Amino acid sequence: MIMHKENNLDARVLVKQFGSPLYVYDAFKIMQNIKIFKEIPYNNKEICFATMCNNNPYILRLFRRMGVKIFVNSPKHLSIGFKCGFSPQEIVFTSSNLNDADFDYIIKSRVIFNVDSLGQLEKYGKLNPSSRVGLRINPLNIILSDNKNVFIGPNCRLGILETEIDKAFRIAEKYDLSLNGVHVYLGTNLMDINFFKNGIEEILRIAKNFTDLEYVDLGGGFGVKSRFHDTEFDMVEYGSMVSEKMHKFSEIMKRNIKLILEPGRAMIADAGYFLTTVIDVKERADKIYVGTDSSVDIFPRPLFYEDAFHEISVYEKNSQKSLNKPADICGNTTYSRDIIGKDRILPPVCEGDILIVHNAGGYCYSAITDFLGRLRPAEVLVDKERVVLINKRESLKPVYDSRDLNYAQVNRLSRSY
């Protein structure tokens, strides 16, 4: 969906009101995405949004109102979940290399918990005997492609190997633990249904050994198309496939096993837009550099993911009339890799134009860093006739304030040298 005035996504009006750059989320599109997952025809299922993708409390509360639960991998996000009204049984926690304070917080929180290693299981058993816990599994018997977005196999650091499961059962018996769930995360932004199919078959084969099994958590990783002309991930086909396999698996286990899915970007990426204003245009022999008022520390997916591609359009300009050279869309720092989009074909642009960066809903604002020092933009949620400010724009403090105790202390310290 392209921004236009009829659906209240008028980029110029939003920028005038809330400043540039700006994150914009479309509540209706989020609800459409939720509906797709809810229509998966396996009744005993829970959809848990991955908070690492977007942890804005307004967004999380929207998910909760729509009956979506959450997946977290840190005590901080667990705390955010509680503040947003999620109950312990509406939160799944899975992580690695947890310290004693993490374990203490998780156990006291009484959330659904999956351990990542035999060491984690041993520690959990000592701290919380006679309880229930799931295992994150790393299946090895899957033919892997060279896709670097795959998170299983011998070169993946996460999860418990099938060869370690007998030890896990012994640790569980030692501490009277019920191993009531298996968890797997096959990868991220995967488009191949057959890969999901093979992964599900493998994890269900392993899960048959869990006599106390209550749930199978298949994680997320559902692909989001990057380019307008790409084919979308077929959620209907996936839903039909996973439902058929879960029904057969429940028959084998002689009880109704719960299915848990943990979508992140698939829920919100295409419901988000990043607006940035053109500040300067440099023309070179073979390229045009379009300078903006943003940077890769406040739109960080291109910084963290080498293969990240986001369509970029120029608001209110005809894309059929293009520049005669490819354009790099650049940030406003001296960092040489401060490039939001490379080699793009854009219509003629000039100072003051607004660029729309698409698929900005997930792993964008939540991944902002401070290393380039740009101020954090505001976030707004467009919901039918309303535009709601859900995160204020960061502003600069005065350069010097005599009432600032820390500044005064440092100033006195510097004079002592």
Short mmCIF file of C-alpha atoms in Angstrom, two decimals:
data_model
loop_
_atom_site.label_atom_id
_atom_site.label_comp_id
_atom_site.label_asym_id
_atom_site.label_seq_id
_atom_site.Cartn_x
_atom_site.Cartn_y
_atom_site.Cartn_z
CA MET A 1 0.00 0.00 0.00
CA ILE A 2 1.39 3.36 -1.04
CA MET A 3 0.79 6.39 1.15
CA HIS A 4 -2.00 8.61 -0.04
CA LYS A 5 -4.43 11.12 1.45
CA GLU A 6 -7.50 8.87 1.25
CA ASN A 7 -6.21 6.43 3.91
CA ASN A 8 -4.84 9.14 6.21
CA LEU A 9 -1.27 8.28 5.27
CA ASP A 10 -0.52 11.71 3.81
CA ALA A 11 3.25 11.86 4.18
CA ARG A 12 3.60 15.63 3.90
CA VAL A 13 0.92 16.33 6.52
CA LEU A 14 2.44 13.76 8.89
CA VAL A 15 5.94 15.21 8.52
CA LYS A 16 4.64 18.73 9.08
CA GLN A 17 2.91 17.64 12.29
CA PHE A 18 5.43 15.19 13.75
CA GLY A 19 8.74 16.09 12.11
CA SER A 20 11.15 14.33 9.76
CA PRO A 21 12.35 11.64 9.81
CA LEU A 22 9.29 9.75 11.06
CA TYR A 23 8.07 6.18 11.56
CA VAL A 24 4.45 5.56 10.56
CA TYR A 25 2.44 2.39 11.26
CA ASP A 26 -0.88 1.43 9.69
CA ALA A 27 -3.13 -0.25 12.29
CA PHE A 28 -5.49 -1.65 9.64
CA LYS A 29 -2.63 -3.42 7.85
CA ILE A 30 -1.40 -4.88 11.15
CA MET A 31 -4.89 -6.26 11.80
CA GLN A 32 -5.00 -7.72 8.29
CA ASN A 33 -1.72 -9.53 8.95
CA ILE A 34 -3.00 -10.84 12.27
CA LYS A 35 -6.11 -12.18 10.53
CA ILE A 36 -3.96 -14.18 8.11
CA PHE A 37 -2.28 -16.02 10.99
CA LYS A 38 -5.52 -16.49 12.89
CA GLU A 39 -7.06 -18.18 9.83
CA ILE A 40 -4.54 -21.04 9.99
CA PRO A 41 -7.01 -23.97 10.26
CA TYR A 42 -5.47 -25.65 13.31
CA ASN A 43 -7.64 -24.65 16.26
CA ASN A 44 -5.29 -25.35 19.16
CA LYS A 45 -2.77 -22.65 18.29
CA GLU A 46 -1.23 -19.55 19.78
CA ILE A 47 0.27 -16.71 17.77
CA CYS A 48 3.04 -14.95 19.70
CA PHE A 49 4.48 -11.75 18.22
CA ALA A 50 8.29 -11.49 18.53
CA THR A 51 8.91 -8.31 20.54
CA MET A 52 12.49 -7.92 19.28
CA CYS A 53 10.88 -6.93 15.99
CA ASN A 54 8.96 -3.99 17.44
CA ASN A 55 8.60 -3.34 21.17
CA ASN A 56 6.53 -0.16 21.11
CA PRO A 57 3.95 -0.57 23.93
CA TYR A 58 1.11 0.86 21.81
CA ILE A 59 1.82 -1.73 19.11
CA LEU A 60 2.03 -4.53 21.66
CA ARG A 61 -1.27 -3.49 23.24
CA LEU A 62 -2.85 -3.53 19.78
CA PHE A 63 -1.65 -7.11 19.34
CA ARG A 64 -3.02 -8.05 22.75
CA ARG A 65 -6.45 -6.58 21.93
CA MET A 66 -6.44 -8.72 18.78
CA GLY A 67 -5.73 -11.89 20.76
CA VAL A 68 -2.03 -12.16 19.89
CA LYS A 69 0.43 -13.18 22.62
CA ILE A 70 4.16 -12.39 22.67
CA PHE A 71 7.54 -14.07 22.39
CA VAL A 72 10.46 -12.46 24.24
CA ASN A 73 14.15 -13.22 24.65
CA SER A 74 15.18 -10.83 27.42
CA PRO A 75 14.01 -9.78 30.90
CA LYS A 76 13.57 -6.21 29.63
CA HIS A 77 11.09 -7.26 26.96
CA LEU A 78 9.42 -9.53 29.49
CA SER A 79 8.95 -6.50 31.74
CA ILE A 80 7.55 -4.48 28.82
CA GLY A 81 5.13 -7.33 28.13
CA PHE A 82 3.83 -7.29 31.69
CA LYS A 83 3.41 -3.50 31.57
CA CYS A 84 1.33 -3.93 28.41
CA GLY A 85 -1.03 -6.27 30.25
CA PHE A 86 0.14 -9.68 29.06
CA SER A 87 -0.24 -12.45 31.64
CA PRO A 88 2.53 -15.02 32.28
CA GLN A 89 0.73 -17.64 30.16
CA GLU A 90 0.57 -15.16 27.28
CA ILE A 91 4.36 -14.88 27.10
CA VAL A 92 6.91 -17.35 25.70
CA PHE A 93 10.54 -16.80 26.78
CA THR A 94 13.48 -18.38 24.95
CA SER A 95 17.08 -17.19 25.06
CA SER A 96 20.67 -18.33 25.49
CA ASN A 97 23.47 -17.88 28.05
CA LEU A 98 21.21 -16.62 30.83
CA ASN A 99 22.80 -15.53 34.10
CA ASP A 100 21.46 -16.16 37.61
CA ALA A 101 19.56 -12.86 37.73
CA ASP A 102 17.88 -13.68 34.41
CA PHE A 103 16.83 -17.11 35.70
CA ASP A 104 15.51 -15.65 38.93
CA TYR A 105 13.38 -13.12 37.05
CA ILE A 106 12.04 -15.71 34.57
CA ILE A 107 11.16 -18.26 37.26
CA LYS A 108 9.39 -15.69 39.41
CA SER A 109 7.50 -14.49 36.33
CA ARG A 110 6.07 -18.01 35.70
CA VAL A 111 6.08 -17.56 31.91
CA ILE A 112 6.31 -20.34 29.32
CA PHE A 113 10.04 -21.04 29.14
CA ASN A 114 12.27 -22.95 26.72
CA VAL A 115 15.89 -23.67 27.64
CA ASP A 116 18.63 -23.50 25.02
CA SER A 117 21.24 -25.94 26.39
CA LEU A 118 21.89 -28.79 28.77
CA GLY A 119 23.65 -26.33 31.06
CA GLN A 120 20.59 -24.10 31.10
CA LEU A 121 18.40 -27.12 31.86
CA GLU A 122 20.64 -28.17 34.75
CA LYS A 123 20.60 -24.68 36.23
CA TYR A 124 16.85 -24.38 35.77
CA GLY A 125 16.31 -27.73 37.48
CA LYS A 126 18.37 -26.66 40.50
CA LEU A 127 16.52 -23.36 40.81
CA ASN A 128 13.01 -24.58 40.00
CA PRO A 129 12.62 -28.35 40.54
CA SER A 130 9.30 -30.14 39.98
CA SER A 131 8.20 -27.69 37.29
CA ARG A 132 7.62 -27.63 33.52
CA VAL A 133 10.00 -26.43 30.83
CA GLY A 134 10.49 -26.73 27.07
CA LEU A 135 13.62 -27.43 25.04
CA ARG A 136 14.88 -25.47 22.06
CA ILE A 137 15.98 -28.08 19.53
CA ASN A 138 18.59 -27.71 16.79
CA PRO A 139 17.68 -30.39 14.19
CA LEU A 140 20.57 -31.63 12.07
CA ASN A 141 18.89 -34.00 9.60
CA ILE A 142 17.71 -31.30 7.20
CA ILE A 143 19.35 -30.55 3.88
CA LEU A 144 20.57 -27.00 4.28
CA SER A 145 20.95 -24.46 1.50
CA ASP A 146 23.64 -21.79 1.51
CA ASN A 147 21.01 -19.37 2.81
CA LYS A 148 22.69 -17.46 5.61
CA ASN A 149 19.28 -16.78 7.12
CA VAL A 150 18.96 -20.43 8.21
CA PHE A 151 19.44 -20.83 11.98
CA ILE A 152 19.81 -24.58 12.39
CA GLY A 153 22.48 -27.16 11.66
CA PRO A 154 26.00 -27.93 12.88
CA ASN A 155 27.21 -24.34 12.45
CA CYS A 156 24.42 -22.80 14.50
CA ARG A 157 25.21 -21.98 18.13
CA LEU A 158 21.62 -22.22 19.33
CA GLY A 159 19.58 -25.12 20.63
CA ILE A 160 20.00 -28.67 21.94
CA LEU A 161 21.09 -31.37 19.49
CA GLU A 162 19.14 -34.58 19.06
CA THR A 163 22.21 -36.47 20.32
CA GLU A 164 21.89 -34.52 23.60
CA ILE A 165 18.22 -35.25 24.23
CA ASP A 166 18.84 -38.44 26.25
CA LYS A 167 21.01 -36.37 28.60
CA ALA A 168 18.23 -33.81 28.80
CA PHE A 169 15.77 -36.51 29.86
CA ARG A 170 18.17 -37.64 32.56
CA ILE A 171 18.59 -34.09 33.87
CA ALA A 172 14.81 -33.67 33.85
CA GLU A 173 14.36 -36.89 35.85
CA LYS A 174 17.01 -35.76 38.33
CA TYR A 175 15.07 -32.56 39.13
CA ASP A 176 11.55 -33.92 38.57
CA LEU A 177 11.07 -31.64 35.55
CA SER A 178 8.33 -32.14 32.97
CA LEU A 179 9.70 -31.51 29.49
CA ASN A 180 6.41 -30.28 28.12
CA GLY A 181 7.44 -28.48 24.93
CA VAL A 182 9.83 -28.38 22.00
CA HIS A 183 10.90 -25.19 20.27
CA VAL A 184 12.69 -24.60 16.99
CA TYR A 185 13.58 -21.54 14.97
CA LEU A 186 14.43 -22.52 11.42
CA GLY A 187 15.64 -19.11 10.24
CA THR A 188 14.58 -15.64 9.23
CA ASN A 189 12.87 -14.23 6.15
CA LEU A 190 12.50 -17.68 4.59
CA MET A 191 10.35 -17.95 1.47
CA ASP A 192 10.63 -21.69 0.73
CA ILE A 193 7.55 -23.59 1.93
CA ASN A 194 9.33 -26.92 1.34
CA PHE A 195 12.10 -25.92 3.75
CA PHE A 196 9.50 -25.19 6.41
CA LYS A 197 7.82 -28.51 5.61
CA ASN A 198 11.05 -30.47 6.03
CA GLY A 199 11.89 -28.61 9.23
CA ILE A 200 8.46 -29.25 10.72
CA GLU A 201 8.61 -32.95 9.85
CA GLU A 202 11.99 -33.24 11.52
CA ILE A 203 11.00 -31.44 14.71
CA LEU A 204 7.80 -33.50 15.00
CA ARG A 205 9.82 -36.69 14.57
CA ILE A 206 11.99 -35.63 17.51
CA ALA A 207 9.01 -34.40 19.54
CA LYS A 208 7.45 -37.89 19.52
CA ASN A 209 9.95 -38.85 22.23
CA PHE A 210 8.55 -36.30 24.72
CA THR A 211 5.99 -38.17 26.81
CA ASP A 212 4.87 -35.01 28.65
CA LEU A 213 4.56 -32.96 25.47
CA GLU A 214 1.96 -30.19 25.52
CA TYR A 215 3.15 -27.83 22.78
CA VAL A 216 5.29 -27.60 19.66
CA ASP A 217 6.72 -24.12 19.08
CA LEU A 218 7.77 -23.72 15.44
CA GLY A 219 9.10 -20.17 15.83
CA GLY A 220 8.81 -17.67 13.00
CA GLY A 221 10.97 -16.65 10.06
CA PHE A 222 8.12 -16.26 7.56
CA GLY A 223 9.40 -14.35 4.56
CA VAL A 224 8.44 -10.78 3.72
CA LYS A 225 8.82 -9.75 0.09
CA SER A 226 11.41 -7.02 -0.32
CA ARG A 227 10.53 -5.68 -3.78
CA PHE A 228 7.14 -4.61 -5.06
CA HIS A 229 7.26 -7.19 -7.87
CA ASP A 230 8.37 -10.12 -5.66
CA THR A 231 6.05 -13.01 -4.86
CA GLU A 232 4.61 -12.96 -1.35
CA PHE A 233 5.10 -15.82 1.10
CA ASP A 234 2.09 -18.11 0.73
CA MET A 235 0.68 -18.06 4.25
CA VAL A 236 -2.43 -19.98 3.15
CA GLU A 237 -0.34 -22.86 1.81
CA TYR A 238 1.85 -22.82 4.93
CA GLY A 239 -1.21 -22.79 7.19
CA SER A 240 -2.77 -25.72 5.39
CA MET A 241 0.49 -27.69 5.49
CA VAL A 242 1.28 -27.09 9.17
CA SER A 243 -2.32 -27.78 10.21
CA GLU A 244 -2.37 -31.12 8.41
CA LYS A 245 0.89 -32.15 10.06
CA MET A 246 -0.22 -31.03 13.52
CA HIS A 247 -3.52 -32.90 13.22
CA LYS A 248 -1.69 -36.12 12.30
CA PHE A 249 0.86 -35.55 15.03
CA SER A 250 -1.85 -35.05 17.66
CA GLU A 251 -3.44 -38.33 16.56
CA ILE A 252 -0.10 -40.10 17.02
CA MET A 253 0.38 -38.52 20.47
CA LYS A 254 -3.27 -39.34 21.36
CA ARG A 255 -3.88 -35.80 22.63
CA ASN A 256 -4.38 -32.36 21.17
CA ILE A 257 -0.90 -30.80 20.98
CA LYS A 258 -0.77 -27.01 20.98
CA LEU A 259 0.93 -25.23 18.06
CA ILE A 260 2.84 -22.03 18.83
CA LEU A 261 4.08 -19.68 16.11
CA GLU A 262 6.29 -16.64 16.67
CA PRO A 263 5.99 -14.28 13.68
CA GLY A 264 7.83 -10.98 13.76
CA ARG A 265 8.32 -9.08 10.49
CA ALA A 266 5.53 -11.05 8.83
CA MET A 267 3.13 -9.36 11.24
CA ILE A 268 4.28 -5.77 10.94
CA ALA A 269 6.99 -5.07 8.34
CA ASP A 270 4.67 -4.03 5.52
CA ALA A 271 2.53 -2.00 7.94
CA GLY A 272 5.40 0.39 8.64
CA TYR A 273 6.86 3.28 6.68
CA PHE A 274 9.91 5.42 7.31
CA LEU A 275 9.61 9.00 6.05
CA THR A 276 12.69 11.07 5.43
CA THR A 277 13.21 14.43 3.71
CA VAL A 278 15.67 15.16 0.91
CA ILE A 279 18.23 17.73 2.07
CA ASP A 280 20.76 17.78 -0.76
CA VAL A 281 21.38 16.20 -4.17
CA LYS A 282 24.86 15.60 -5.58
CA GLU A 283 25.32 14.59 -9.19
CA ARG A 284 28.40 12.65 -10.20
CA ALA A 285 29.49 11.16 -13.52
CA ASP A 286 27.79 7.80 -12.99
CA LYS A 287 25.59 8.30 -9.96
CA ILE A 288 23.37 10.67 -8.03
CA TYR A 289 23.68 10.94 -4.26
CA VAL A 290 20.42 11.85 -2.58
CA GLY A 291 21.14 13.23 0.88
CA THR A 292 18.44 12.93 3.53
CA ASP A 293 17.81 14.00 7.11
CA SER A 294 18.10 10.41 8.36
CA SER A 295 20.89 7.88 8.79
CA VAL A 296 21.50 4.17 9.23
CA ASP A 297 21.60 4.46 13.00
CA ILE A 298 17.93 5.45 13.05
CA PHE A 299 16.98 3.26 10.09
CA PRO A 300 19.35 0.41 10.92
CA ARG A 301 18.30 -2.67 8.92
CA PRO A 302 20.76 -1.82 6.09
CA LEU A 303 23.43 -1.44 8.78
CA PHE A 304 22.82 -4.84 10.41
CA TYR A 305 21.79 -6.92 7.39
CA GLU A 306 23.94 -6.80 4.27
CA ASP A 307 21.10 -8.16 2.13
CA ALA A 308 18.45 -5.80 3.53
CA PHE A 309 16.51 -4.19 0.71
CA HIS A 310 13.72 -1.66 1.21
CA GLU A 311 11.76 -0.18 -1.65
CA ILE A 312 12.02 3.61 -1.68
CA SER A 313 9.54 5.89 -3.40
CA VAL A 314 9.28 9.66 -3.75
CA TYR A 315 6.02 11.00 -2.35
CA GLU A 316 3.68 12.53 -4.96
CA LYS A 317 6.10 11.95 -7.84
CA ASN A 318 5.53 9.68 -10.81
CA SER A 319 7.85 6.69 -10.67
CA GLN A 320 7.56 6.25 -14.46
CA LYS A 321 9.71 9.34 -14.98
CA SER A 322 13.14 8.35 -13.73
CA LEU A 323 16.54 9.88 -13.27
CA ASN A 324 19.09 9.09 -15.95
CA LYS A 325 21.48 7.61 -13.36
CA PRO A 326 21.14 5.26 -10.40
CA ALA A 327 20.81 6.97 -7.05
CA ASP A 328 22.18 6.19 -3.61
CA ILE A 329 19.97 7.41 -0.77
CA CYS A 330 22.36 8.59 1.91
CA GLY A 331 22.22 9.64 5.54
CA ASN A 332 23.42 12.85 7.16
CA THR A 333 26.64 11.68 8.84
CA THR A 334 30.25 11.27 7.75
CA TYR A 335 30.03 7.49 8.06
CA SER A 336 30.98 6.19 4.60
CA ARG A 337 28.42 3.37 4.80
CA ASP A 338 25.56 5.64 5.75
CA ILE A 339 23.46 4.47 2.82
CA ILE A 340 19.78 3.55 3.20
CA GLY A 341 19.32 2.42 -0.39
CA LYS A 342 21.90 1.80 -3.10
CA ASP A 343 21.62 2.02 -6.89
CA ARG A 344 17.93 2.93 -6.97
CA ILE A 345 16.00 4.20 -9.95
CA LEU A 346 14.00 7.19 -8.73
CA PRO A 347 12.02 9.97 -10.34
CA PRO A 348 13.78 13.35 -10.34
CA VAL A 349 14.26 14.49 -6.76
CA CYS A 350 15.04 17.83 -5.21
CA GLU A 351 15.46 19.40 -1.80
CA GLY A 352 12.29 19.15 0.26
CA ASP A 353 10.95 15.98 -1.35
CA ILE A 354 9.77 13.28 1.03
CA LEU A 355 11.02 9.75 0.54
CA ILE A 356 8.98 6.76 1.71
CA VAL A 357 11.01 3.75 2.81
CA HIS A 358 8.75 0.69 2.80
CA ASN A 359 8.67 -2.43 5.01
CA ALA A 360 9.81 -0.34 7.97
CA GLY A 361 7.62 -1.92 10.63
CA GLY A 362 10.02 -4.53 11.96
CA TYR A 363 13.63 -4.52 13.19
CA CYS A 364 13.89 -0.84 12.36
CA TYR A 365 12.97 1.43 15.26
CA SER A 366 13.62 -1.38 17.76
CA ALA A 367 17.17 -1.72 16.40
CA ILE A 368 18.12 1.98 16.57
CA THR A 369 21.63 2.64 17.83
CA ASP A 370 23.34 5.76 19.16
CA PHE A 371 26.70 5.32 17.50
CA LEU A 372 26.18 8.04 14.88
CA GLY A 373 24.38 10.33 17.30
CA ARG A 374 21.27 11.13 15.30
CA LEU A 375 18.12 11.89 17.29
CA ARG A 376 15.43 9.23 17.46
CA PRO A 377 12.40 10.03 15.31
CA ALA A 378 8.82 10.03 16.50
CA GLU A 379 6.52 7.06 15.87
CA VAL A 380 2.86 7.43 14.94
CA LEU A 381 0.05 4.91 14.54
CA VAL A 382 -2.58 5.64 11.89
CA ASP A 383 -5.90 4.05 12.90
CA LYS A 384 -8.78 4.91 10.54
CA GLU A 385 -9.54 8.58 11.18
CA ARG A 386 -6.99 9.02 13.95
CA VAL A 387 -3.25 9.59 13.97
CA VAL A 388 -1.81 8.76 17.38
CA LEU A 389 1.66 9.79 18.55
CA ILE A 390 3.02 6.61 20.13
CA ASN A 391 6.60 7.74 20.73
CA LYS A 392 7.84 11.31 21.00
CA ARG A 393 10.64 12.65 18.85
CA GLU A 394 13.92 12.89 20.75
CA SER A 395 15.15 16.43 21.33
CA LEU A 396 18.46 17.98 22.32
CA LYS A 397 19.10 19.29 25.80
CA PRO A 398 20.75 22.70 26.22
CA VAL A 399 24.46 22.59 25.50
CA TYR A 400 25.19 23.70 29.07
CA ASP A 401 22.94 24.00 32.06
CA SER A 402 24.51 25.14 35.34
CA ARG A 403 21.88 23.11 37.19
CA ASP A 404 23.19 19.92 35.64
CA LEU A 405 25.03 18.30 38.55
CA ASN A 406 27.01 15.88 36.42
CA TYR A 407 28.22 18.64 34.13
CA ALA A 408 29.28 20.71 37.13
CA GLN A 409 31.10 17.78 38.72
CA VAL A 410 33.01 17.01 35.54
CA ASN A 411 33.84 20.68 35.12
CA ARG A 412 35.31 20.87 38.64
CA LEU A 413 37.20 17.61 38.07
CA SER A 414 38.74 18.88 34.84
CA ARG A 415 40.02 22.01 36.59
CA SER A 416 41.81 19.85 39.17
CA TYR A 417 44.22 18.46 36.54
#
